[in-house]
Short mmCIF file of C-alpha atoms and ligand atoms in Angstrom, two decimals:
data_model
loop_
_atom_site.label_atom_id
_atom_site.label_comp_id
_atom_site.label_asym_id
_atom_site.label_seq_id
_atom_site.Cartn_x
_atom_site.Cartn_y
_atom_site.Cartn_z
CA UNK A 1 -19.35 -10.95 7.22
CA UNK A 2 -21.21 -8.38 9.38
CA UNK A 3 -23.12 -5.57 7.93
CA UNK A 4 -21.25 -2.19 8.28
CA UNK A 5 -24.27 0.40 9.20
CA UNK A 6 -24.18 3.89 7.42
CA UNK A 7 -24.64 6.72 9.77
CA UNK A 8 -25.62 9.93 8.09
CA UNK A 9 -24.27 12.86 9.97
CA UNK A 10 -23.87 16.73 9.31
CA UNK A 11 -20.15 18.23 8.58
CA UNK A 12 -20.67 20.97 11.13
CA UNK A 13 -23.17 20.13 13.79
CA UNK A 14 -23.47 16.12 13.79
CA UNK A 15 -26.44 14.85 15.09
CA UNK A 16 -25.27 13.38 18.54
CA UNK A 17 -27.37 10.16 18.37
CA UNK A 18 -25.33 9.04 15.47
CA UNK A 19 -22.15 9.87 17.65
CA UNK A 20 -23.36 7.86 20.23
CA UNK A 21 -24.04 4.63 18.12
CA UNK A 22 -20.24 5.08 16.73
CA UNK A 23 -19.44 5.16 20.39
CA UNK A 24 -20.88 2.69 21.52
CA UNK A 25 -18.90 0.09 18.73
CA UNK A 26 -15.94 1.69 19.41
CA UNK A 27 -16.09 1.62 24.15
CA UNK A 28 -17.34 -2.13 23.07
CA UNK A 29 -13.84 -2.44 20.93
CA UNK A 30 -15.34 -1.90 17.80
CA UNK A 31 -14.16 -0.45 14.55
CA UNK A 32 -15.91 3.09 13.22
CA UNK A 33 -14.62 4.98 9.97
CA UNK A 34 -15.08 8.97 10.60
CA UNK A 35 -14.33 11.82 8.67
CA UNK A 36 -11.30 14.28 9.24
CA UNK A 37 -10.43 17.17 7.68
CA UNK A 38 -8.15 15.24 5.31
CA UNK A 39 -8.70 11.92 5.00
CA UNK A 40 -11.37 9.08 6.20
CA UNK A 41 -9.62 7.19 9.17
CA UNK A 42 -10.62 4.14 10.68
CA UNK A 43 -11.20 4.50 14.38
CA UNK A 44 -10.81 1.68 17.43
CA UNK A 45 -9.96 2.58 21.43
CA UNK A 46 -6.29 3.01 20.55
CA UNK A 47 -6.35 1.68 24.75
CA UNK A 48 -7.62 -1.31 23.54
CA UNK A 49 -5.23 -3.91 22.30
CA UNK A 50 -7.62 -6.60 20.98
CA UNK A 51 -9.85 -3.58 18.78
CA UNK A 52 -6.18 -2.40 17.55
CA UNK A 53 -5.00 -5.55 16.41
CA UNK A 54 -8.86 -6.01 14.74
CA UNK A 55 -8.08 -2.25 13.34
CA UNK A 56 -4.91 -3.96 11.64
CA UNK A 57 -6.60 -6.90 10.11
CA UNK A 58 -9.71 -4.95 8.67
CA UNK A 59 -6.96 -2.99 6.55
CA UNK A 60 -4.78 -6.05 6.13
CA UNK A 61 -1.94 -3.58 7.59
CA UNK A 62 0.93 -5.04 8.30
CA UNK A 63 1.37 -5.07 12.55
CA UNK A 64 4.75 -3.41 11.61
CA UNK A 65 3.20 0.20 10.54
CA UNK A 66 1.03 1.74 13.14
CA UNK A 67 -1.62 3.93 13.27
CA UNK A 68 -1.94 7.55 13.91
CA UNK A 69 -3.56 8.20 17.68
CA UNK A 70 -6.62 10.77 17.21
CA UNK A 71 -6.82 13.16 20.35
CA UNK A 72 -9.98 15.68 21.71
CA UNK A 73 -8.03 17.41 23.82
CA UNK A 74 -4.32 18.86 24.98
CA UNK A 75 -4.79 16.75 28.33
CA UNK A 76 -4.67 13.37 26.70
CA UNK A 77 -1.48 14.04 24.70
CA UNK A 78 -0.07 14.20 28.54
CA UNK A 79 -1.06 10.81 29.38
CA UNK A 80 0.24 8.99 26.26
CA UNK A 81 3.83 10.54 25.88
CA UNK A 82 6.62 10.64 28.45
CA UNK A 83 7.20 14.68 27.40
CA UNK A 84 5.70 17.27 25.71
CA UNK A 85 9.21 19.39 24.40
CA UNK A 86 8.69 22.96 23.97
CA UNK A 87 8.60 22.50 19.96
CA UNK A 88 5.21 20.44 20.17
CA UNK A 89 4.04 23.12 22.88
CA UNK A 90 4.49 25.92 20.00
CA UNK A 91 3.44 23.58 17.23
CA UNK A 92 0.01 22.35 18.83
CA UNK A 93 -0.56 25.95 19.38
CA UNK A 94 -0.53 27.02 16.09
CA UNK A 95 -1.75 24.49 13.94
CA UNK A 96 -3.91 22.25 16.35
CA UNK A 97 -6.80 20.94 15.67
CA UNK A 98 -5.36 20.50 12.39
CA UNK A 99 -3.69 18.45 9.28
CA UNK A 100 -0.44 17.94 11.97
CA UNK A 101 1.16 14.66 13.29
CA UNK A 102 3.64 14.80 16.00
CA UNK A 103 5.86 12.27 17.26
CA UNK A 104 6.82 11.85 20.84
CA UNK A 105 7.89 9.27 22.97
CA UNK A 106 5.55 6.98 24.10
CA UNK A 107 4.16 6.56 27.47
CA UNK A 108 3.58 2.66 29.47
CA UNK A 109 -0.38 3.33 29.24
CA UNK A 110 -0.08 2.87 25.12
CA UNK A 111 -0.53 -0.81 24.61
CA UNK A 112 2.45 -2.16 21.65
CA UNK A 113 0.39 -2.94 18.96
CA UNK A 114 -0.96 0.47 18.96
CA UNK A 115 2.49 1.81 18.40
CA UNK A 116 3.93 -1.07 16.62
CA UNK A 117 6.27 -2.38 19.42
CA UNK A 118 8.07 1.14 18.80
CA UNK A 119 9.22 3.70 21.86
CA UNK A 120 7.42 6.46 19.83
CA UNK A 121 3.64 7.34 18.80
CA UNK A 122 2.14 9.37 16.79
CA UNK A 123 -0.65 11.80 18.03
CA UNK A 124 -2.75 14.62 16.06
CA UNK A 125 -5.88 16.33 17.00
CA UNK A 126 -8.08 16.39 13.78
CA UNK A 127 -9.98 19.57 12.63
CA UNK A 128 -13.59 18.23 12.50
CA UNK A 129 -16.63 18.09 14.18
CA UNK A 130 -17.30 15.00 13.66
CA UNK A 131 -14.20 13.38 14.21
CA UNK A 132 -14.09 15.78 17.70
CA UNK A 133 -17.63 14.19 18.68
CA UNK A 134 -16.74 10.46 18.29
CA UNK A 135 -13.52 11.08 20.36
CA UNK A 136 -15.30 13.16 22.68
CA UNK A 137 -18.50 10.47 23.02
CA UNK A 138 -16.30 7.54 23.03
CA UNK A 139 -14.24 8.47 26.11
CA UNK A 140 -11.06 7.58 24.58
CA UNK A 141 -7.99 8.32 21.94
CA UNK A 142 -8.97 7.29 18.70
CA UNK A 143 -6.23 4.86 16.75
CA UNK A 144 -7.46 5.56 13.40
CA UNK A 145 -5.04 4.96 10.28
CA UNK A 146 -6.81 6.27 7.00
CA UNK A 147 -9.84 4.03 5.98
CA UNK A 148 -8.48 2.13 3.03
CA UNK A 149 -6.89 -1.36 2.60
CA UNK A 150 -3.29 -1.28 2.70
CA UNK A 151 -2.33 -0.03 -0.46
CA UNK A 152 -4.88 1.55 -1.97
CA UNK A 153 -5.78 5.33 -2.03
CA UNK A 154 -7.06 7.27 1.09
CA UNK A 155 -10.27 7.74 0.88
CA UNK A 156 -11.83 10.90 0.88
CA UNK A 157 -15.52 9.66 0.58
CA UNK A 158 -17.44 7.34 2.87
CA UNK A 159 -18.36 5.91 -0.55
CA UNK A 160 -14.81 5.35 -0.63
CA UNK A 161 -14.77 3.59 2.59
CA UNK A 162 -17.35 0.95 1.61
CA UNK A 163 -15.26 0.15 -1.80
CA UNK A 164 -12.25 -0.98 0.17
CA UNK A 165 -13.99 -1.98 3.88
CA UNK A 166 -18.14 -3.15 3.63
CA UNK A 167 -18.60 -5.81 5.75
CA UNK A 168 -15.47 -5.56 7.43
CA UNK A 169 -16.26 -2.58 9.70
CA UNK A 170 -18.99 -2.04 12.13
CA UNK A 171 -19.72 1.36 11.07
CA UNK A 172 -18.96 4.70 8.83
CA UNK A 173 -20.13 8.41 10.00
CA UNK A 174 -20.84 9.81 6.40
CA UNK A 175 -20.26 13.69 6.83
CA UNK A 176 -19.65 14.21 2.97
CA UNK A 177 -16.42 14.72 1.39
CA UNK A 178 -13.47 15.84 3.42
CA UNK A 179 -11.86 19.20 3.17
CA UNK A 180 -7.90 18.53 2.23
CA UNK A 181 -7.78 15.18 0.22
CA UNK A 182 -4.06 14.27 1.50
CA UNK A 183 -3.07 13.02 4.91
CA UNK A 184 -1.79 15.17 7.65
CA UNK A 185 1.48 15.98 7.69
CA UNK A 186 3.70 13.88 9.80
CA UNK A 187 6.57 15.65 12.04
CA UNK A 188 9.21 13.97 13.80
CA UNK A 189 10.36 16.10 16.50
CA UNK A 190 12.55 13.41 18.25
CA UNK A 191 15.11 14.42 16.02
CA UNK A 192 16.95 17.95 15.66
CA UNK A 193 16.19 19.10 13.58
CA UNK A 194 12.47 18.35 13.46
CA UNK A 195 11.98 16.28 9.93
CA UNK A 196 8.78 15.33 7.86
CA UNK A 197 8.71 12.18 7.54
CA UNK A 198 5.41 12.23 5.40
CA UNK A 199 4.33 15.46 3.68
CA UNK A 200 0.84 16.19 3.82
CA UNK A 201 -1.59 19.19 5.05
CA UNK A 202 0.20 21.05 6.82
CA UNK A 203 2.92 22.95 4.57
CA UNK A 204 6.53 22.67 4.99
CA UNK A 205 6.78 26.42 4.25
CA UNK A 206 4.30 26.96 7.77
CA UNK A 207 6.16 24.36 9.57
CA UNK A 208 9.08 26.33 9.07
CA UNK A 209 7.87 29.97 9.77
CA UNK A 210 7.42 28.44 13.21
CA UNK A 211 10.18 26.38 13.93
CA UNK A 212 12.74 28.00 11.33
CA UNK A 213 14.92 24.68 10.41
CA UNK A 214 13.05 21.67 9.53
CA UNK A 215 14.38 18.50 7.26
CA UNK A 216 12.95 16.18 4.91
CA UNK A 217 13.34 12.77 5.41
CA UNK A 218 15.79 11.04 2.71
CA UNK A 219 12.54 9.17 1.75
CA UNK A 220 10.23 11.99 1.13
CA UNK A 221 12.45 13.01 -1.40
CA UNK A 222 13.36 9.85 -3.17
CA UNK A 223 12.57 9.38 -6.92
CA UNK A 224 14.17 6.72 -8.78
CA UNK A 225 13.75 6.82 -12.37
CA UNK A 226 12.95 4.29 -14.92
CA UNK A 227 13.13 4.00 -18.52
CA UNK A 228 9.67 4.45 -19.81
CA UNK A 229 10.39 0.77 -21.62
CA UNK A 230 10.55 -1.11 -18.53
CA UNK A 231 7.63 0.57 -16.89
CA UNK A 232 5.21 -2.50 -16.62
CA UNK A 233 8.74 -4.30 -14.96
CA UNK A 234 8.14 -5.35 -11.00
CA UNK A 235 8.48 -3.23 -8.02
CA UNK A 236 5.08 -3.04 -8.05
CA UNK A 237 4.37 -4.46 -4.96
CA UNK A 238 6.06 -1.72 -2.87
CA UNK A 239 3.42 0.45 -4.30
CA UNK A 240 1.22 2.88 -1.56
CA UNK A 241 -1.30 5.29 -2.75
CA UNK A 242 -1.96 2.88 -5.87
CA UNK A 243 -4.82 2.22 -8.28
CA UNK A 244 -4.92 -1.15 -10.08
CA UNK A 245 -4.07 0.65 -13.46
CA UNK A 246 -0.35 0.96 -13.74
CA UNK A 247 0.55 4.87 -13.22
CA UNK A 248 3.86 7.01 -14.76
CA UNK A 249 4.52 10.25 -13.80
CA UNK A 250 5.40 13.30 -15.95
CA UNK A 251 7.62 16.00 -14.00
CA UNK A 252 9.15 19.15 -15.43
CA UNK A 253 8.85 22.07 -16.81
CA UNK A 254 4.61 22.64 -18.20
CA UNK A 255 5.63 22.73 -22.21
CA UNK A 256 7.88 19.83 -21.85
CA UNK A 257 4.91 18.13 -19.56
CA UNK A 258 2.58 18.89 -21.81
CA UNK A 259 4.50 16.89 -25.10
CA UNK A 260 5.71 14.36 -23.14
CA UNK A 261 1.91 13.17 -21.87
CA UNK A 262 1.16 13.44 -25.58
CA UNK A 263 4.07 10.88 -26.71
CA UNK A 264 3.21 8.64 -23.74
CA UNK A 265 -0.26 8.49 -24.40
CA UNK A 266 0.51 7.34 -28.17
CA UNK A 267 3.03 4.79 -27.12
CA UNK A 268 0.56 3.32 -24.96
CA UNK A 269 -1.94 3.40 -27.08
CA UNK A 270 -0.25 1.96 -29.66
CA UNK A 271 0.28 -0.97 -27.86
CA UNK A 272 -3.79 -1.39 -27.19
CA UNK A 273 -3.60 0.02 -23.77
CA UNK A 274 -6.46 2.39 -22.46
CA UNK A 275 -4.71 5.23 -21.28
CA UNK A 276 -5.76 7.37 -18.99
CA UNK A 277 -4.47 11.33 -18.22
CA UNK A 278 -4.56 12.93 -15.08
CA UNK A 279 -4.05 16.15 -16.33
CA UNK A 280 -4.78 20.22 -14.76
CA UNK A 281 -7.27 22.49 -16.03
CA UNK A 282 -4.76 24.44 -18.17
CA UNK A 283 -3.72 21.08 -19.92
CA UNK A 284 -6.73 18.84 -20.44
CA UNK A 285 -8.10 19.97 -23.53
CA UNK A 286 -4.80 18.83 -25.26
CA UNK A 287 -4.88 15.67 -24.76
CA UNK A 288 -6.21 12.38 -26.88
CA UNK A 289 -6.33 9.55 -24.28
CA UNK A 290 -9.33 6.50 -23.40
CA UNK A 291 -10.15 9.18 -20.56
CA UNK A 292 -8.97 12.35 -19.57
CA UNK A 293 -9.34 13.76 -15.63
CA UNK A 294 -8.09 17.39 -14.65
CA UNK A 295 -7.14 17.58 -11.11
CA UNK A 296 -7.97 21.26 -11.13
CA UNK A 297 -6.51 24.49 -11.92
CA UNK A 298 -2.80 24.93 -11.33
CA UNK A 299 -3.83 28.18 -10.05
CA UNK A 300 -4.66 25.72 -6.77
CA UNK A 301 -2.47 23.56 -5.26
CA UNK A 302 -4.95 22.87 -2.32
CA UNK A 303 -7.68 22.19 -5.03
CA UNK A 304 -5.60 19.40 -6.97
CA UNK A 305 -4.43 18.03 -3.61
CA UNK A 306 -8.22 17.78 -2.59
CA UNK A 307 -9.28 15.58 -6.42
CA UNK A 308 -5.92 13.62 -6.02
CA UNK A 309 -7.40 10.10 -4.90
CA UNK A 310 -10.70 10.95 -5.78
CA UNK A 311 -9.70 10.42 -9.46
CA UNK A 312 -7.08 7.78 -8.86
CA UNK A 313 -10.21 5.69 -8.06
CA UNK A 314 -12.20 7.03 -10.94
CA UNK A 315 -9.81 5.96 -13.33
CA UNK A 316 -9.99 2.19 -11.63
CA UNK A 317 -13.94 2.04 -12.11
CA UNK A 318 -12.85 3.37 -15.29
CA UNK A 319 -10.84 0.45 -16.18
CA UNK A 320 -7.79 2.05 -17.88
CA UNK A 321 -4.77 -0.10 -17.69
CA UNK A 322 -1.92 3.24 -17.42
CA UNK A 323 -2.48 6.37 -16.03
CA UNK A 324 -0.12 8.88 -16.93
CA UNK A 325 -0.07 12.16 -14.39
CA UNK A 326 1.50 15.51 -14.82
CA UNK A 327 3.51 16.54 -12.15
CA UNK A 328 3.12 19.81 -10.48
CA UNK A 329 5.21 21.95 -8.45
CA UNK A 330 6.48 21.10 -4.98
CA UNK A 331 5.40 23.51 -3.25
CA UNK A 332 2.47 24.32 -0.46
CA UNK A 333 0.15 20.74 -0.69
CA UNK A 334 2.31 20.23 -3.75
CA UNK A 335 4.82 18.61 -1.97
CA UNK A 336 2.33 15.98 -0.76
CA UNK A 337 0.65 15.69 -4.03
CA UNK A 338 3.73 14.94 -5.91
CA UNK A 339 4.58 12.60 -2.88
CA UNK A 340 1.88 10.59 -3.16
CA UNK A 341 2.00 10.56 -6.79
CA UNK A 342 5.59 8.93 -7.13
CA UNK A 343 4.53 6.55 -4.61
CA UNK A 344 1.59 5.73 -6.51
CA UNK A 345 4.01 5.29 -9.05
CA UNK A 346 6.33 2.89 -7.88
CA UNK A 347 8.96 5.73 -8.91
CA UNK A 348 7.52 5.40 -12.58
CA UNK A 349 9.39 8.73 -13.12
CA UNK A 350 10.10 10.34 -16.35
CA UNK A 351 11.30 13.86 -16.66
CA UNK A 352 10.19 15.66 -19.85
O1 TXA B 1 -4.55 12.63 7.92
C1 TXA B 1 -4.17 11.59 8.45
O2 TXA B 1 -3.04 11.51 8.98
C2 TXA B 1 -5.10 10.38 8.43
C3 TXA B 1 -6.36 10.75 9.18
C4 TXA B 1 -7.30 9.59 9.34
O3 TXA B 1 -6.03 11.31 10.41
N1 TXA B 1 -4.47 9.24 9.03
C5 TXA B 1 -3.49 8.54 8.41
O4 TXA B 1 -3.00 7.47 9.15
O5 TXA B 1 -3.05 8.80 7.33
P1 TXA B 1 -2.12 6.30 8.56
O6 TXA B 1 -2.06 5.29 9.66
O7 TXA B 1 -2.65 5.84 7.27
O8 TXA B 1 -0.69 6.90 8.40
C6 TXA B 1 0.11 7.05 9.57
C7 TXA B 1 1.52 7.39 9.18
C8 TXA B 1 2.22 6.22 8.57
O9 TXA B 1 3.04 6.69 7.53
C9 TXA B 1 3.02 5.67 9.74
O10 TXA B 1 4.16 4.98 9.30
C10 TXA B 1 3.38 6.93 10.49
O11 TXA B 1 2.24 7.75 10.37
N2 TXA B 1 3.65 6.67 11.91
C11 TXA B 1 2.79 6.23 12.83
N3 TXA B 1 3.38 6.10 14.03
C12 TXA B 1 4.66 6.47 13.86
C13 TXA B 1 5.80 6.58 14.71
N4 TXA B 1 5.75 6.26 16.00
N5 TXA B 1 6.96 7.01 14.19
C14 TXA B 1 7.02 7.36 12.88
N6 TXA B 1 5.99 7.30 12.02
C15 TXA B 1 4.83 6.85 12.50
MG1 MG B 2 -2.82 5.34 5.21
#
């Protein structure tokens, strides 16, 4: 096990010797987490098939799910994709650098692994000085997936990074927390027309005041529900975004929320399970759980979608064994939120 070194760095004006260490690991095929504006990623030459396929095992990833590729500048999007259709052009204009994956077909410089044997890749150029400087220092596009083991919850801490990768990685630029708390918002535009295939950062309501029509993926969408009875049953395993406690979500209108968390919590705990709530400002006086965790004020999507995994892994050092979340509207980041939450759930849904 190597030692993964801790570079301290400021949000807004990092301290370029600390870039240059990170750069150095990563020209020498290294691995480097780095903050974005939404999520901790985990950074290797995405050029460089040997650090990729390292990037893949220090997550555990499965080789089938590739990375995002992290760009400085306009120019390099040009020398990994084949074209560049008018849709991006508009796109990257507006909302680059920012919380925005694109996909485009793939150019022959892009080694497989990288893209996952696929004829596509995903590209975004993250809003953060930081993340800007690494790219910038190391002299290449960054393949950086977010810097968590497969599975677990993005981190959105470098404290968070440790938990899941110490001693796997050679380094970690600690900037503080990051800015958004979900992922970017991934847009595939080599289909019309364009559809998210993961929600994230970047609103569907501002995707659409550009490019008028834009789809959801069937996926994005999906919620299966499951009596409450057979909640500890399997599917587990398919589970993304997801603490060790077992988690149920609560969707509705806020009354019916509201006395449905409250029935849950007493069934559970009934049964001698520590229960925790992941409940909203408005809501978290009400409730009688092990622990109770508001998310924020409902007043602000962006604020709940910024605590999201931060509290996920709370209630794990916590050591609840269910956590049962309110849903919130799908709207703005709530789209993501709620998309990650169901996820998180294994489709644990219950509708009060
Ligand atoms: O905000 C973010 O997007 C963070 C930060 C670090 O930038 N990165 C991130 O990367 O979340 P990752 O690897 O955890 O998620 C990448 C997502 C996955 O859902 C993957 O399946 C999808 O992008 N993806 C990557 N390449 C793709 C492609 N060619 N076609 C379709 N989806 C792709
Ligand atoms: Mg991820």
């Amino acid at each position: 096990m190597r030692e993964t070194l801790v570079l301290k760095v400021d949000p807004n004006t990092p301290e370029i010797k600390a870039i240059r260490v990170a750069a150095i690991f990563i020209k020498n095929g290294g691995l480097v987490a780095f903050p974005t504006e939404t999520v901790y990623g985990l950074g290797a030459d995405a050029l460089n098939p040997k650090a990729v396929r390292n990037l893949f095992r220090a997550k555990k990833r499965p080789f089938d799910n590739p990375p995002i590729v992290h760009v400085g500048d306009f120019q390099d999007v040009h020398r990994l994709v084949t074209e560049v259709p008018e849709k991006a052009e508009r796109l990257m204009d507006v909302f680059w650098p920012g919380p925005l994956t694109l996909i485009f077909k793939r150019s022959k410089i892009v080694p497989d692994v990288t893209v996952a044997g696929l004829d596509t890749i995903a590209i975004r150029m993250p809003r953060h000085n930081v993340a800007l400087a690494l790219i910038k220092e190391s002299g290449c596009p960054l393949a950086a997936p977010s810097a968590n083991l497969a599975g677990k919850p993005s981190p959105t801490t470098a404290e968070h990074v440790l938990e899941d990768l110490n001693g796997r990685i050679d380094a970690v630029l600690d900037a503080g927390p990051t800015r958004i708390g979900v992922e970017s918002t991934v847009l595939d535009l080599t289909v019309d027309p364009p559809q998210i295939l993961r929600p994230g950062g970047t609103p569907l309501e501002a995707l659409k005041g550009v490019l008028g029509k834009v789809e959801l993926h069937p996926v994005v969408v999906a919620e299966k529900e499951i009596a409450i009875e057979k909640a500890r049953s399997p599917g587990m395993k398919h589970r993304h975004y997801a603490p060790k406690a077992e988690v149920v979500v609560v969707e509705g209108e806020l009354t019916a929320v509201t006395k449905k968390v409250a029935e849950l919590t007493d069934f559970y705990r009934r049964r001698k399970l520590k229960v925790g709530v992941l409940a909203t400002d408005e809501t978290a006086a009400s409730y009688r759980a092990d622990v109770v965790k508001s998310l924020g004020s409902r007043s602000s999507l962006n604020a709940i979608a910024k605590n999201l995994f931060r509290l996920l892994r709370e209630f794990d050092l916590e050591g609840v064994d269910v956590i049962i979340a309110e849903g919130v509207p799908t709207e703005g980041l709530g789209l993501a939120v709620m998309n990650r939450l169901r996820k998180a759930s294994g489709y644990k849904i219950v509708k009060a």
